[in-house]
Coordinates of C-alpha atoms in Angstrom, one line a residue:
X1 CA 0.0 0.0 0.0
X2 CA 1.3 3.4 -1.0
X3 CA 0.1 6.7 0.5
X4 CA 0.0 9.6 -2.1
X5 CA -0.5 13.3 -2.0
X6 CA -3.1 15.2 -3.9
X7 CA -1.0 14.8 -7.1
X8 CA -0.8 11.0 -6.5
X9 CA 2.9 11.4 -5.8
X10 CA 4.6 9.1 -3.2
X11 CA 6.5 11.6 -1.2
X12 CA 8.8 9.6 1.1
X13 CA 9.8 6.0 1.7
X14 CA 7.6 5.8 4.8
X15 CA 4.6 6.2 2.6
X16 CA 5.1 2.7 1.2
X17 CA 3.7 0.1 3.6
X18 CA 4.2 -3.6 2.8
X19 CA 3.6 -7.0 4.2
X20 CA 5.8 -10.0 3.5
X21 CA 8.5 -8.1 1.7
X22 CA 12.2 -7.7 2.7
X23 CA 13.9 -4.3 3.2
X24 CA 15.7 -4.7 0.0
X25 CA 12.4 -5.3 -1.9
X26 CA 10.8 -2.3 -0.1
X27 CA 13.8 -0.2 -1.1
X28 CA 13.4 -1.4 -4.7
X29 CA 9.7 -0.3 -4.7
X30 CA 10.7 3.1 -3.5
X31 CA 13.4 3.5 -6.1
X32 CA 11.2 2.4 -8.9
X33 CA 8.0 4.2 -7.7
X34 CA 5.8 5.6 -10.5
X35 CA 5.1 9.4 -10.7
X36 CA 1.6 10.6 -10.0
X37 CA 0.9 11.2 -13.7
X38 CA 1.4 7.4 -14.4
X39 CA -1.1 6.5 -11.6
X40 CA -3.6 9.0 -13.1
X41 CA -3.3 7.2 -16.4
X42 CA -3.7 3.8 -14.7
X43 CA -7.0 5.0 -13.2
X44 CA -8.1 6.5 -16.5
X45 CA -10.3 5.5 -19.4
X46 CA -7.6 3.6 -21.2
X47 CA -7.5 1.0 -18.3
X48 CA -11.3 0.8 -17.8
X49 CA -11.4 -2.6 -19.6
X50 CA -9.2 -4.1 -16.8
X51 CA -11.5 -3.1 -14.0
X52 CA -12.8 -5.8 -11.6
X53 CA -15.1 -3.8 -9.3
X54 CA -12.8 -1.2 -7.6
X55 CA -9.7 -3.1 -8.6
X56 CA -7.7 -3.1 -11.8
X57 CA -6.4 -6.5 -12.9
X58 CA -3.8 -6.5 -15.7
X59 CA -2.9 -10.1 -16.8
X60 CA 0.5 -10.6 -18.2
X61 CA -0.9 -12.8 -20.9
X62 CA -2.4 -9.7 -22.5
X63 CA 0.0 -8.5 -25.3
X64 CA -0.9 -4.9 -24.6
X65 CA 0.1 -5.3 -20.9
X66 CA 3.4 -6.9 -21.9
X67 CA 4.1 -4.0 -24.2
X68 CA 3.4 -1.3 -21.6
X69 CA 4.8 -2.8 -18.4
X70 CA 8.3 -4.2 -18.0
X71 CA 9.7 -3.0 -14.7
X72 CA 8.7 -2.0 -11.2
X73 CA 7.5 -5.3 -9.8
X74 CA 8.9 -7.5 -7.1
X75 CA 9.8 -11.1 -7.8
X76 CA 7.0 -13.5 -6.7
X77 CA 7.4 -15.4 -3.5
X78 CA 5.1 -18.2 -4.7
X79 CA 6.6 -21.5 -5.8
X80 CA 5.7 -22.6 -9.4
X81 CA 3.8 -25.6 -8.1
X82 CA 1.6 -23.3 -5.9
X83 CA 0.4 -21.2 -8.9
X84 CA -2.8 -22.2 -10.7
X85 CA -3.5 -19.5 -13.2
X86 CA -1.8 -16.5 -11.5
X87 CA 1.3 -15.2 -13.3
X88 CA 4.0 -13.6 -11.2
X89 CA 4.0 -10.6 -13.6
X90 CA 0.2 -10.0 -13.3
X91 CA -0.7 -6.6 -11.8
X92 CA -3.6 -6.1 -9.3
X93 CA -4.1 -2.7 -7.8
X94 CA -6.9 -0.3 -6.7
X95 CA -7.1 3.4 -5.6
X96 CA -7.9 4.3 -2.0
X97 CA -10.7 6.7 -2.9
X98 CA -12.7 8.8 -0.5
X99 CA -16.5 9.5 -0.9
X100 CA -15.7 12.8 -2.6
X101 CA -13.6 11.1 -5.2
X102 CA -10.2 12.1 -3.9
X103 CA -7.5 9.4 -4.0
X104 CA -5.3 9.2 -0.9
X105 CA -3.3 6.1 -1.8
X106 CA -2.9 2.9 -3.9
X107 CA -3.2 -0.7 -2.9
X108 CA -1.3 -3.4 -4.9
X109 CA -1.8 -7.1 -4.2
X110 CA 0.7 -9.8 -5.3
X111 CA 1.0 -13.6 -4.7
X112 CA -2.6 -14.7 -3.9
X113 CA -2.6 -17.5 -1.4
X114 CA -4.6 -19.8 -3.6
X115 CA -2.4 -19.1 -6.7
X116 CA -5.5 -18.1 -8.7
X117 CA -6.4 -15.1 -10.8
X118 CA -8.8 -12.7 -8.9
X119 CA -12.5 -12.7 -9.7
X120 CA -15.1 -10.1 -8.9
X121 CA -16.4 -12.2 -6.0
X122 CA -12.9 -12.9 -4.5
X123 CA -12.2 -9.1 -4.4
X124 CA -15.3 -8.1 -2.6
X125 CA -13.8 -8.4 0.9
X126 CA -10.8 -6.3 -0.2
X127 CA -13.2 -3.6 -1.6
X128 CA -14.6 -3.2 1.9
X129 CA -11.1 -2.6 3.1
X130 CA -10.4 0.0 0.5
X131 CA -13.0 2.5 1.7
X132 CA -12.1 1.9 5.4
X133 CA -8.4 2.4 4.7
X134 CA -9.0 5.6 2.7
X135 CA -11.1 7.0 5.6
X136 CA -8.5 6.0 8.2
X137 CA -5.7 7.6 6.1
X138 CA -7.7 10.8 5.7
X139 CA -8.5 10.9 9.4
X140 CA -4.8 10.4 10.3
X141 CA -3.8 13.1 8.0
X142 CA -6.4 15.5 9.4
X143 CA -5.1 14.8 12.9
X144 CA -1.6 15.3 11.8
X145 CA -2.5 18.6 10.0
X146 CA -4.4 19.7 13.2
X147 CA -1.3 19.0 15.2
X148 CA 0.9 20.8 12.8
X149 CA -1.6 23.7 12.8
X150 CA -1.5 23.8 16.5
X151 CA 2.3 23.8 16.5
X152 CA 2.3 26.6 13.9
X153 CA -0.1 28.6 15.9
X154 CA 2.0 28.2 19.0
X155 CA 5.1 29.2 17.2
X156 CA 3.4 32.1 15.6
X157 CA 2.1 33.2 19.1
X158 CA 5.7 33.0 20.4
X159 CA 7.0 35.0 17.4
X160 CA 4.1 37.5 17.8
X161 CA 4.9 37.9 21.5
X162 CA 8.5 38.4 20.7
X163 CA 7.6 41.0 18.0
X164 CA 5.3 42.8 20.4
X165 CA 8.1 42.9 23.0
X166 CA 10.6 44.2 20.4
X167 CA 8.1 46.7 19.1
X168 CA 7.3 47.9 22.6
X169 CA 11.0 48.2 23.3
X170 CA 11.4 50.2 20.1
X171 CA 8.5 52.5 21.0
X172 CA 9.9 53.0 24.5
X173 CA 13.3 53.8 23.0
X174 CA 11.7 56.2 20.5
X175 CA 9.8 57.9 23.2
X176 CA 13.0 58.2 25.3
X177 CA 14.8 59.6 22.2
X178 CA 12.0 62.1 21.6
X179 CA 12.0 63.3 25.2
X180 CA 15.8 63.5 25.1
X181 CA 15.7 65.4 21.8
X182 CA 13.2 67.9 23.4
X183 CA 15.5 68.1 26.4
X184 CA 18.5 68.8 24.2
X185 CA 16.6 71.4 22.2
X186 CA 15.7 73.1 25.4
X187 CA 19.3 72.9 26.6
X188 CA 20.5 74.4 23.3
X189 CA 18.1 77.2 23.5
X190 CA 19.0 77.8 27.2
X191 CA 22.7 77.7 26.4
X192 CA 22.3 80.3 23.6
X193 CA 20.3 82.5 25.9
X194 CA 22.7 82.2 28.8
X195 CA 25.7 82.6 26.6
X196 CA 24.3 85.8 25.2
X197 CA 22.3 87.3 28.0
X198 CA 24.4 86.3 31.1
X199 CA 28.0 86.3 29.8
X200 CA 28.0 90.1 29.4
X201 CA 26.6 90.8 32.9
X202 CA 29.1 88.4 34.4
X203 CA 31.9 90.0 32.6
X204 CA 30.8 93.4 34.0
X205 CA 30.6 91.9 37.5
X206 CA 34.0 90.3 37.2
X207 CA 35.5 93.6 36.0
X208 CA 33.9 95.5 38.9
X209 CA 35.2 92.9 41.4
X210 CA 38.7 93.2 40.0
X211 CA 38.5 97.0 40.2
X212 CA 37.3 96.8 43.9
X213 CA 40.0 94.3 44.7
X214 CA 42.8 96.3 43.1
X215 CA 41.6 99.7 44.4
X216 CA 40.4 99.0 47.9
X217 CA 41.9 95.6 48.9
X218 CA 44.1 97.3 51.6
X219 CA 41.2 99.2 53.0
X220 CA 38.9 96.1 53.4
X221 CA 38.6 94.3 56.6
X222 CA 38.7 90.5 56.8
X223 CA 34.9 90.2 56.3
X224 CA 35.0 92.5 53.2
X225 CA 37.8 90.5 51.7
X226 CA 35.9 87.3 52.3
X227 CA 32.8 88.7 50.6
X228 CA 34.9 89.8 47.6
X229 CA 36.3 86.3 47.3
X230 CA 32.8 84.9 47.4
X231 CA 31.9 87.2 44.5
X232 CA 34.9 86.0 42.5
X233 CA 34.2 82.3 43.2
X234 CA 30.5 82.8 42.2
X235 CA 31.6 84.4 39.0
X236 CA 33.9 81.4 38.2
X237 CA 31.2 78.9 39.1
X238 CA 28.6 80.8 36.9
X239 CA 31.1 80.8 34.0
X240 CA 31.6 77.1 34.5
X241 CA 27.9 76.4 34.2
X242 CA 27.7 78.5 31.0
X243 CA 30.7 76.7 29.6
X244 CA 29.2 73.3 30.4
X245 CA 25.9 74.2 28.8
X246 CA 27.7 75.5 25.6
X247 CA 30.1 72.5 25.6
X248 CA 27.3 70.0 25.7
X249 CA 25.0 71.6 23.2
X250 CA 27.4 72.3 20.4
X251 CA 29.8 70.3 18.2
X252 CA 33.1 69.3 19.8
X253 CA 36.4 69.8 18.1
X254 CA 39.1 67.2 18.9
X255 CA 42.8 68.0 18.4
X256 CA 44.5 64.6 18.5
X257 CA 48.1 64.2 19.7
X258 CA 50.0 61.3 21.3
X259 CA 49.7 61.0 25.0
X260 CA 49.7 58.3 27.8
X261 CA 47.6 57.5 30.9
X262 CA 50.2 58.5 33.4
X263 CA 50.8 62.0 31.9
X264 CA 47.0 62.8 31.9
X265 CA 46.5 61.5 35.4
X266 CA 49.4 63.5 36.8
X267 CA 47.8 66.7 35.3
X268 CA 44.4 65.7 36.7
X269 CA 45.8 65.1 40.2
X270 CA 47.1 68.7 40.1
X271 CA 43.6 70.0 39.4
X272 CA 41.8 68.1 42.1
X273 CA 42.1 68.8 45.8
X274 CA 42.6 65.4 47.5
X275 CA 41.5 65.4 51.2
X276 CA 43.9 63.9 53.7
X277 CA 41.5 61.1 54.5
X278 CA 41.4 60.0 50.9
X279 CA 44.2 57.8 49.6
X280 CA 45.0 57.8 45.8
X281 CA 46.7 54.8 44.4
X282 CA 48.3 55.4 40.9
X283 CA 48.6 52.2 38.9
X284 CA 48.7 53.9 35.5
X285 CA 51.5 53.2 33.0
X286 CA 53.4 55.4 30.7
X287 CA 52.5 53.0 27.9
X288 CA 50.8 52.5 25.6
X289 CA 50.9 55.8 23.9
X290 CA 47.6 56.6 22.3
X291 CA 46.0 59.3 20.2
X292 CA 43.7 61.7 22.0
X293 CA 42.7 65.3 22.7
X294 CA 44.8 65.8 25.8
X295 CA 42.6 68.7 27.1
X296 CA 39.4 66.7 26.6
X297 CA 40.9 63.6 28.3
X298 CA 42.1 65.8 31.2
X299 CA 38.5 66.9 31.6
X300 CA 37.4 63.3 31.7
X301 CA 40.1 62.2 34.2
X302 CA 39.5 65.2 36.4
X303 CA 35.7 64.7 36.5
X304 CA 36.0 61.0 37.3
X305 CA 38.7 61.6 39.9
X306 CA 36.6 64.3 41.6
X307 CA 33.5 62.2 41.5
X308 CA 35.4 59.3 43.2
X309 CA 36.6 61.7 45.9
X310 CA 33.1 63.1 46.4
X311 CA 31.8 59.6 46.8
X312 CA 34.0 59.0 49.9
X313 CA 33.0 61.8 52.3
X314 CA 34.4 59.9 55.3
X315 CA 37.5 58.9 53.5
X316 CA 38.6 55.9 51.5
X317 CA 40.8 54.8 48.6
X318 CA 40.6 55.6 44.9
X319 CA 42.6 53.5 42.5
X320 CA 43.4 54.5 39.0
X321 CA 44.6 51.7 36.6
X322 CA 45.6 51.5 33.0
X323 CA 46.3 48.5 30.8
X324 CA 46.4 47.6 27.1
X325 CA 43.8 45.2 25.7
X326 CA 44.3 44.4 22.1
X327 CA 44.1 47.7 20.2
X328 CA 42.6 49.6 23.1
X329 CA 43.8 51.2 26.3
X330 CA 41.5 50.6 29.3
X331 CA 41.4 53.0 32.2
X332 CA 39.7 52.2 35.5
X333 CA 38.7 54.6 38.3
X334 CA 37.8 52.5 41.4
X335 CA 36.6 53.9 44.7
X336 CA 35.3 52.3 47.8
X337 CA 32.7 55.0 48.5
X338 CA 29.0 55.0 49.0
X339 CA 28.1 53.5 45.7
X340 CA 25.0 54.2 43.6
X341 CA 21.4 52.8 43.4
X342 CA 19.9 51.5 40.2
X343 CA 17.8 54.6 39.9
X344 CA 20.9 56.8 39.9
X345 CA 22.7 54.5 37.4
X346 CA 19.7 54.7 35.1
X347 CA 20.0 58.5 35.0
X348 CA 23.7 58.8 35.3
X349 CA 24.4 60.0 31.7
X350 CA 21.3 62.2 31.5
X351 CA 22.1 66.0 31.3
X352 CA 20.8 68.1 34.2
X353 CA 20.6 65.0 36.5
X354 CA 22.7 65.3 39.6
X355 CA 22.8 64.0 43.2
X356 CA 25.0 66.9 44.4
X357 CA 23.7 69.9 46.1
X358 CA 26.0 72.1 44.1
X359 CA 26.1 71.0 40.5
X360 CA 24.2 71.1 37.1
X361 CA 24.5 67.5 36.1
X362 CA 26.7 68.0 33.0
X363 CA 30.0 66.5 34.1
X364 CA 29.4 62.8 33.2
X365 CA 27.3 63.5 30.1
X366 CA 30.2 65.7 28.8
X367 CA 32.7 62.9 29.7
X368 CA 30.6 60.5 27.7
X369 CA 30.6 62.8 24.7
X370 CA 34.4 63.3 24.9
X371 CA 35.1 59.5 25.2
X372 CA 32.6 58.5 22.4
X373 CA 34.0 61.3 20.3
X374 CA 37.3 59.5 20.4
X375 CA 35.6 56.3 19.3
X376 CA 35.7 54.8 22.8
X377 CA 33.2 53.7 25.5
X378 CA 32.6 54.6 29.1
X379 CA 30.7 52.4 31.6
X380 CA 30.1 52.0 35.3
X381 CA 29.6 49.3 37.8
X382 CA 28.4 50.1 41.2
X383 CA 27.0 48.6 44.4
X384 CA 25.5 50.6 47.3
X385 CA 27.9 50.7 50.2
X386 CA 30.8 49.1 48.3
X387 CA 31.8 51.7 45.8
X388 CA 31.9 52.2 42.1
X389 CA 34.2 51.5 39.1
X390 CA 34.2 53.7 36.0
X391 CA 35.8 52.1 33.0
X392 CA 37.0 54.1 29.9
X393 CA 38.0 52.2 26.8
X394 CA 39.8 54.2 24.1
X395 CA 41.3 53.1 20.8
X396 CA 45.1 53.4 20.6
X397 CA 45.0 54.4 17.0
X398 CA 41.7 56.1 16.0
X399 CA 40.8 56.7 12.4
X400 CA 41.9 60.3 12.5
X401 CA 45.6 61.1 12.1
X402 CA 47.8 63.1 14.5
X403 CA 47.0 66.8 14.7
X404 CA 43.9 66.3 12.6
X405 CA 40.9 68.2 13.9
X406 CA 37.8 66.0 14.5
X407 CA 34.4 67.4 14.9
X408 CA 32.0 65.4 17.1
X409 CA 28.3 65.9 16.3
X410 CA 25.6 66.7 18.8
X411 CA 24.9 64.1 21.4
X412 CA 22.5 61.3 20.6
X413 CA 19.8 59.9 22.9
X414 CA 21.0 58.4 26.1
X415 CA 18.8 55.7 27.7
X416 CA 19.2 53.4 30.6
X417 CA 19.8 50.5 28.3
X418 CA 23.2 51.8 27.5
X419 CA 24.3 50.8 31.0
X420 CA 23.8 47.1 30.2
X421 CA 24.5 45.0 33.2
X422 CA 25.9 47.8 35.3
X423 CA 24.7 46.7 38.7
X424 CA 26.4 43.7 40.2

């Protein structure tokens, strides 16, 4: 018995089911199987004269049969003395036909037990089997199709769920980018206003303070000198806020030269006041030399070093390390301070976000811009009560050449996803 598809093609070896044949004979039947078109012809008008009920009996004694059929049969298992009028080359087959006329398979019978040719009467029991077998095959296929459909629906549901998650993630990212873009636009507008409307008054105040200091310094008492110093410090701080705003909201120009971690850290240490209760361990190296804008990297080192000191109000240790990894130099700023919560980490690179009473929240976002402008990356790992580690990875040889000016575009959206697995 052979199971066929709607084109009467036998698709796979498992579709051929036999009884009484060896594996070699089953293999032979598969290799010599007839295409669907041949079976359509065998069930067509040309073979109508060979019909016995639902079966088709083609006796080898018929010259027409001998002319048309010469291969594809298996040798008879009957002994010559057991054959009456059955010829081993005779063909007896029938379609497994459903009530709607569709054919789902073919039954072929060889080697009748009595060695006789089939008759209409002898085939009646087999005809009952034909219909039952066709229905059973169709039911099995329907069950299989139902199972396949269920599996496909489940797989589709999983894919749909994944697509919904991905789309939701994209929408959240797009919303965050829109909010950040609006924030940056506001920062740019604010920076322009401050740069224009406040710089001039600050310049006037600074000039007035310088005049008072140079003209009346000797006549001022201690309180007056202290107030004059407060004015000068406030002017410097206000100028720093203006510079940070302008620095963050405009393109950055990088002047690349050769430098090394130890040189930059030495300059940064001279810019940051280190309290006596804070110990600094310098584990940087003079190698490798790498291409960078020394002033911008000094800003990065200074900011990270100052943040590490601020994170240890009761004292502690900050360790600065450098090492070469492949084509990059890796810089680590490690403190054993108060650490940061996930909420703080999620907003760490966002402009105007700060946990300090005195600050505008531009230090780390500017550091990020400087590092990424060099083609590098900056990341942080932190645990509350155990400290933080900021890691800067910079390429040793960026695409730009020495002394070439590089312009870094406006900052892109910064979201919490950039932190990755930042909390241990």
